[in-house]
Every structure is written in structure tokens, then in C-alpha cells.
Amino acid sequence: MSLEKVHYVLNNLDSSQEWQIKLLRITTTKNAGTIYATRNIVLDPPGTLLDVITGIKCHYLEGSNAKYSCFREVRDYDGTAEASAIYKISTDHELVCATYTQLTRSLSHGENEGDPLNFRANAYVLYGSIKIPGQLLINKCEQEQECTVILITMQNPVSVLKHKFLYDAGTFKKISDKVLSIRPYFDVLIIDGTVYMLTMAGEKVFSMDRAYRAICDAKVTAIEGAKIVTLPERFRDVATKGHNPRRFAGFSQEYFNRLQQNIDERHTIARRFGIPMQGDQFNVESEDAANKLIKLLCRKGMRDAFDDIAVEVDSARPWN
């Protein structure tokens, strides 16, 4: 259904005349966190912005190289990076809820003063609305609903053209002024309370690396408190370095609760996945053992259906 919704949105982008374009500056600092600023701009002549919107629709849906044909599924965001997948995450999810609120507030209070070419944008936003059939919405209903559509492209639209010349009065003159470049694609679609990331550049919109590191720290603290591992400091050292913080985006609270509450299941899992035990605790003295437990808790460890051996997987989802 989500893939159908994305297709419907793309196919109906040009059904609305009420589109806006805004420059976006995203700044992230250690102390202040993520800060958004937007600058309202206007494209001339009238109708130019709608031409841009139509170009985006064509880029994704028309021709033998239509970009949409590259996507095979929409899956819940879990920290993986499958090129053929569109990743979705609710705007209420702890990974994005705070930054999403700040982003939408910034979009509602865009600046109008100053030279937009000096705004220091590192992204831009197309902001509009289209009507969506009720059966495609999260809260299904019989009648279609007007929904806000936000398209975000994570590239600086302002640039200086190099080695470009404009023909004027019989000669080609060097173009030295800054120009605005709007591309026929985007990284993030936001509609109906859901963020859809068509590329992993979408993570940068919401500073998700900071968010999943914070989640990693909170989950590791919970694991330490549950007393299911030996050497908690050793486990934390492994869990918070390298690729592991990203894995915690797919952390299973259900799996953790079961390991915490059921000692017999804890021993069963240890045998199945080759994790040593010390008493009733997972012995994480070795980095390999700690990594195995992390992968299990983050839905990255399963049993092979044919050979019945432990294997690492990108993600685990129920079959349709």
C-alpha cells in the first residue's frame, strides 16, 4: 500500500497549482543540535515552478529510465541501506519527531529579506498539497483528503557555473553570477504523517546519526540495567563504536524483554547463536560475542531455513 501511495503522489504532483519553493539551511552543532532556516523564493515567469513539478513527475514515472521503476518495496526504516527500497518512518518516531517539528516550524516561518543567493542553503524544499484517496491514508476513510506534500532535495541549489558562456551581441560572455539549479529529483517525501526516504541522504535532513546514537546509548543502558550481560563496560564499548549505533535503529524491544524475563529462552538463544554464557548472563568478554548479541537484538541475526545455522541478515520482516 505504501508503494502505491508513493506512486499516486508522484503521478498527481502536477494536479495542484499551489506549490512553493524554499531554500533550506540545516545546521548541526554539538551544543545546539539541529537548526533549520528557510528562505522563501519565487520563480519567474508564472508557471515555471509547475514546470519544475511536472519535470519531477516525468523523471520518476515516464520513459524507459523512469526512476520509480528502481524501487521494489517500501519498508520501515531499520538502519539498512537497500538501494531498491524506499524507507519510511512516522513523523512521531523518536528518531525524527523532534527535528521534524523544528523543520515544519521553519517552513511556516520562512525568511523574505536579504539576498537568497547569500543564504548559504544546503538543500531546498518544494511545498504543496494534493488530494489523496481515503483508502491510501493511514487513517483510512471513504472520502479523499487534501494532504500537504513536502519534497526535500539535499543539495545546494545555488552554484557558480564554471566554463559556461552566454551568447550576447555576437560573442560568448563568461557567466560569473551565481545561479539557482533545481533538479528533477528529490531525497525525501513527507506526506500523511510519514517520511519516505528515497535515498539515504534523507537521513541528513533529520540528523538521524545523532538520533540513533542517542537511542543506542539509551538501549545499552537498559541492557546493562537488566543484568543479562557480563562486563557491561565491555559491552558498551563494542555497542557504541563502528556500525553498531546504526544497527540500534532496528532494536527489538520485544526480543530484549523476552531475554530479560525468560532465563530459559536466554540459554536457548545462546546455544542457537553460539554466544557463551556465564551463569545466566551472556558472556561478552569477546567482541564477537558482544556483536552477536547486538545483531540479535537489532533483528540482524536469524537461522538459515535449510542448513539450520546462524546467519546475519540485513533486516527481518514477516512475509506478506
Short mmCIF file of N, CA and C in Angstrom, two decimals, residues 38 146 173 247:
data_model
loop_
_atom_site.label_atom_id
_atom_site.label_comp_id
_atom_site.label_asym_id
_atom_site.label_seq_id
_atom_site.Cartn_x
_atom_site.Cartn_y
_atom_site.Cartn_z
N THR A 38 14.73 28.66 6.63
CA THR A 38 14.25 28.62 5.24
C THR A 38 14.15 30.02 4.68
N GLU A 146 -7.32 16.40 1.39
CA GLU A 146 -6.25 17.31 0.96
C GLU A 146 -5.07 17.13 1.91
N LYS A 173 29.93 35.37 -23.70
CA LYS A 173 30.43 36.03 -22.49
C LYS A 173 30.38 35.07 -21.30
N ARG A 247 22.85 0.14 13.86
CA ARG A 247 22.04 -1.07 13.99
C ARG A 247 20.91 -0.88 14.99
#
